[in-house]
C-alpha positions as a printed Julia matrix, in Angstrom:
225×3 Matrix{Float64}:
 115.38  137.42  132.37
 115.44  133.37  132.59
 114.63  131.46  135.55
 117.11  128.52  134.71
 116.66  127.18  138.62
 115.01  127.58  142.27
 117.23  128.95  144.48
 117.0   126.75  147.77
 119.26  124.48  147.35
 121.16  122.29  149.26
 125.07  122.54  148.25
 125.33  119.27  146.89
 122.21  119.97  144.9
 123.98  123.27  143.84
 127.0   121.34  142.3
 124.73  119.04  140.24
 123.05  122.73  138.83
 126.31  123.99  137.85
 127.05  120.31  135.6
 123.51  121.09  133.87
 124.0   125.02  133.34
 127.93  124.56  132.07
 126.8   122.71  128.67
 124.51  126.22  128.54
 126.8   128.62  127.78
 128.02  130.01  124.67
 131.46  131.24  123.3
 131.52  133.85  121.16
 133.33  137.23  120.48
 131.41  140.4   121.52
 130.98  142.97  118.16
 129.65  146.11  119.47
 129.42  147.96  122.8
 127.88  151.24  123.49
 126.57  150.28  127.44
 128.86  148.21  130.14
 128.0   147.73  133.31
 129.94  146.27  136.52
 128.86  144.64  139.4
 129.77  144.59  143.16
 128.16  141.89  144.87
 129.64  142.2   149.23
 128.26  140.93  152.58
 128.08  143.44  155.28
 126.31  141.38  157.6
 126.1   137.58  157.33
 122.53  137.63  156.39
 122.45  140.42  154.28
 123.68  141.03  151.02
 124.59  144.09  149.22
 124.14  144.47  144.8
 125.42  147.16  143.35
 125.07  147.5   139.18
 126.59  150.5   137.74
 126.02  150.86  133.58
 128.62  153.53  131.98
 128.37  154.9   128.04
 131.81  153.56  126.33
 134.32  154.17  125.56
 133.5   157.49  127.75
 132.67  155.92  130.97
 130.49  157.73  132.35
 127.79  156.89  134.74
 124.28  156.3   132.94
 122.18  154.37  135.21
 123.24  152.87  138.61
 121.27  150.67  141.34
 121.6   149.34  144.69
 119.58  146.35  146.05
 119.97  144.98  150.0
 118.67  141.66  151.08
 118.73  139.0   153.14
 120.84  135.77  152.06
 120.18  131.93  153.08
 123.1   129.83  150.9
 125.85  129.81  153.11
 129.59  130.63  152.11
 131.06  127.94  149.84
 133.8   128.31  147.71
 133.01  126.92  143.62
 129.45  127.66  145.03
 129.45  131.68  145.53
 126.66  132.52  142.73
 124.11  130.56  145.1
 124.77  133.24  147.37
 125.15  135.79  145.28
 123.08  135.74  142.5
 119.72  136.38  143.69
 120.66  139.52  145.3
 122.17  140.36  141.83
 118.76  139.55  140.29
 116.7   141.68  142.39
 118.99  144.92  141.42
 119.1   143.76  137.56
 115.22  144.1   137.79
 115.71  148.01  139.15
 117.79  148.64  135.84
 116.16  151.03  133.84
 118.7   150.84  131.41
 120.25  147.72  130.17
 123.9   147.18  129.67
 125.35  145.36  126.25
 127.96  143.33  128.52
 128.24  142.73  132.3
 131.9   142.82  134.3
 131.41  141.19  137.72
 133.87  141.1   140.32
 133.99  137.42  140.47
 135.17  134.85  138.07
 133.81  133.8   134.51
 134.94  129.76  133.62
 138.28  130.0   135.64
 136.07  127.79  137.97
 136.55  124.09  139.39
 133.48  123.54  137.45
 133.56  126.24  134.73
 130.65  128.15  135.93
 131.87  131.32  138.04
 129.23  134.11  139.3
 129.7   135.78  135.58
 128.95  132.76  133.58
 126.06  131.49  136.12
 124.22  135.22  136.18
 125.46  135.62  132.36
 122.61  132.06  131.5
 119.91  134.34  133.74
 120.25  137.68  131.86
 121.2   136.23  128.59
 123.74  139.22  127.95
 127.46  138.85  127.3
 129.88  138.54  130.64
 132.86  138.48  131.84
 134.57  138.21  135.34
 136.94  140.3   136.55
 138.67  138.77  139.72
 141.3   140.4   141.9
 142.71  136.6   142.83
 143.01  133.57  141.59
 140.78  130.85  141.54
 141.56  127.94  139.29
 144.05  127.39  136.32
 147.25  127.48  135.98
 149.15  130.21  134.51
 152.72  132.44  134.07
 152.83  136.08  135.92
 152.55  138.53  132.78
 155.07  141.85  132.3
 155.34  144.37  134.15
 153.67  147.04  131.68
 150.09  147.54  131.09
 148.28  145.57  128.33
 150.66  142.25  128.93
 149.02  139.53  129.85
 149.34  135.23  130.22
 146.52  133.0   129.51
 145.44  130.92  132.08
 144.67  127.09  131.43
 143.3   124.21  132.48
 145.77  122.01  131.04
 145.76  122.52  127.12
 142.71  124.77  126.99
 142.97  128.14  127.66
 140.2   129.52  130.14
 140.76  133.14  131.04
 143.65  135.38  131.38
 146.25  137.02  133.95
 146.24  140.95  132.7
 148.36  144.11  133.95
 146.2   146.76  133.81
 148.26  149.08  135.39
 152.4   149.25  134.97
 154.04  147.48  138.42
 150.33  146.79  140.22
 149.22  143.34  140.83
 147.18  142.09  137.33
 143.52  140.62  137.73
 142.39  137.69  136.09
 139.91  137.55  133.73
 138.08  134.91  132.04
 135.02  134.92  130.14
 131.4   134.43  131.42
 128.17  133.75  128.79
 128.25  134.84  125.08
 132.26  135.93  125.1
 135.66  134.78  124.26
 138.89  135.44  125.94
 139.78  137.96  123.45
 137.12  139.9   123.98
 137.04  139.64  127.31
 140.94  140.65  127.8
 140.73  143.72  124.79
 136.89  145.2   126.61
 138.7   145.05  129.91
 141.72  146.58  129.22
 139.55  149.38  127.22
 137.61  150.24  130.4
 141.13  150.52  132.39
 142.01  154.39  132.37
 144.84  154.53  135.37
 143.45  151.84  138.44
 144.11  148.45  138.56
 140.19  147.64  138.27
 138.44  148.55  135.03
 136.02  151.36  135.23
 132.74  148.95  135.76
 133.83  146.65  138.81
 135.7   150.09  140.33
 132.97  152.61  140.82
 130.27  149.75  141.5
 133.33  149.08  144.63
 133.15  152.66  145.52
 129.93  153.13  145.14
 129.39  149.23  147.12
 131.4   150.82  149.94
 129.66  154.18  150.3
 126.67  151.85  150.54
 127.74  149.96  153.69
 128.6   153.48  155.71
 124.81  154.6   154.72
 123.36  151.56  155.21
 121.67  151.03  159.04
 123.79  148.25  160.83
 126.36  148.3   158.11
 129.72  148.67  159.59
 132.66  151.03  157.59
């Protein structure tokens, strides 16, 4: 794992990071997948965090390896600057792993960013490991609502260049939008997400890392339901 970065930070500070790390990452399309893994990154408290990395066999899906890391947080909540909040409570679970994913889903955004450095491209630079965000809203971009049927989809661009995608995943449910982190292309990111989607609107990864998030908060001392 690379240490691109400290982590205290002031937010302007933060922004002049995410310039640097940008001309980092690398587009490419992802060949072959046996491992992915999904992340669940929430805030039960507003000084603790909550990391939950869940690595399933595909194209089965099933659970192989899954870990859960709690700690206390210091960047505060800043929209464009999320990862700084995020990402070293991701970084303490990734080190639990004791198997390692091919590719990484996080429920976050990949380069549909102001900046074009979302919590999947940022962590993607640290693990060096393709990524791709999976987000349940939209961020930045503009873009057409897709069909109504799963598997349509709409790019989403930043005028002419196309940065993620708006995908149905399930027939008449809201679509997420996807875009890709570190070490992927949109059409790899749109054809490994829509192979992980078996009947929710969240692919396989980024649900059961939810599930297993939320289970986490009821167990958790302090943690509210």
């Amino acid at each position: 794992m690379k240490e691109l970065h400290k982590w205290n930070l002031s937010p302007k500070e933060a922004i002049e990071e995410q310039k640097k790390l940008v001309e980092l990452l690398e587009r490419s399309s992802i060949k072959k997948v046996d491992l992915v893994a999904g992340v669940d990154l929430s805030f039960p408290k507003g000084d603790q965090g909550c990391a939950v990395i869940v690595v399933l066999n595909f194209p089965t899906l099933k659970i192989v390896d899954c870990v859960t890391e709690v700690s206390n947080i210091s960047f505060p909540y800043i929209p464009g600057l999320l990862a700084f909040r995020e990402g070293p409570v991701f970084l303490r679970a990734w080190e639990k792993l004791k198997i390692k994913p091919d590719v990484v889903m996080f429920d976050g955004q990949g380069i549909a960013h102001p900046r074009r450095i979302g919590i999947a491209a940022h962590m993607g630079l640290f693990i060096n490991l393709p990524t791709i965000g999976v987000a349940k809203s939209h961020l930045y971009g503009t873009y057409k609502q897709p069909g109504k049927h799963k598997g349509e989809y709409e790019f989403i661009y930043d005028e002419s260049e196309i940065i993620g995608a708006v995908i149905r995943t399930k027939d008449n449910c809201k679509p997420v939008f996807v875009s890709p982190g570190h070490k992927c292309d949109v059409q790899s990111a749109i054809e490994l997400v829509l192979s992980c989607c078996v009947g929710y609107r969240l692919p396989e990864p980024t649900r059961i890392a939810h599930l297993i998030s939320q289970k986490q908060r009821v167990k958790e001392k302090g943690f509210s339901s």
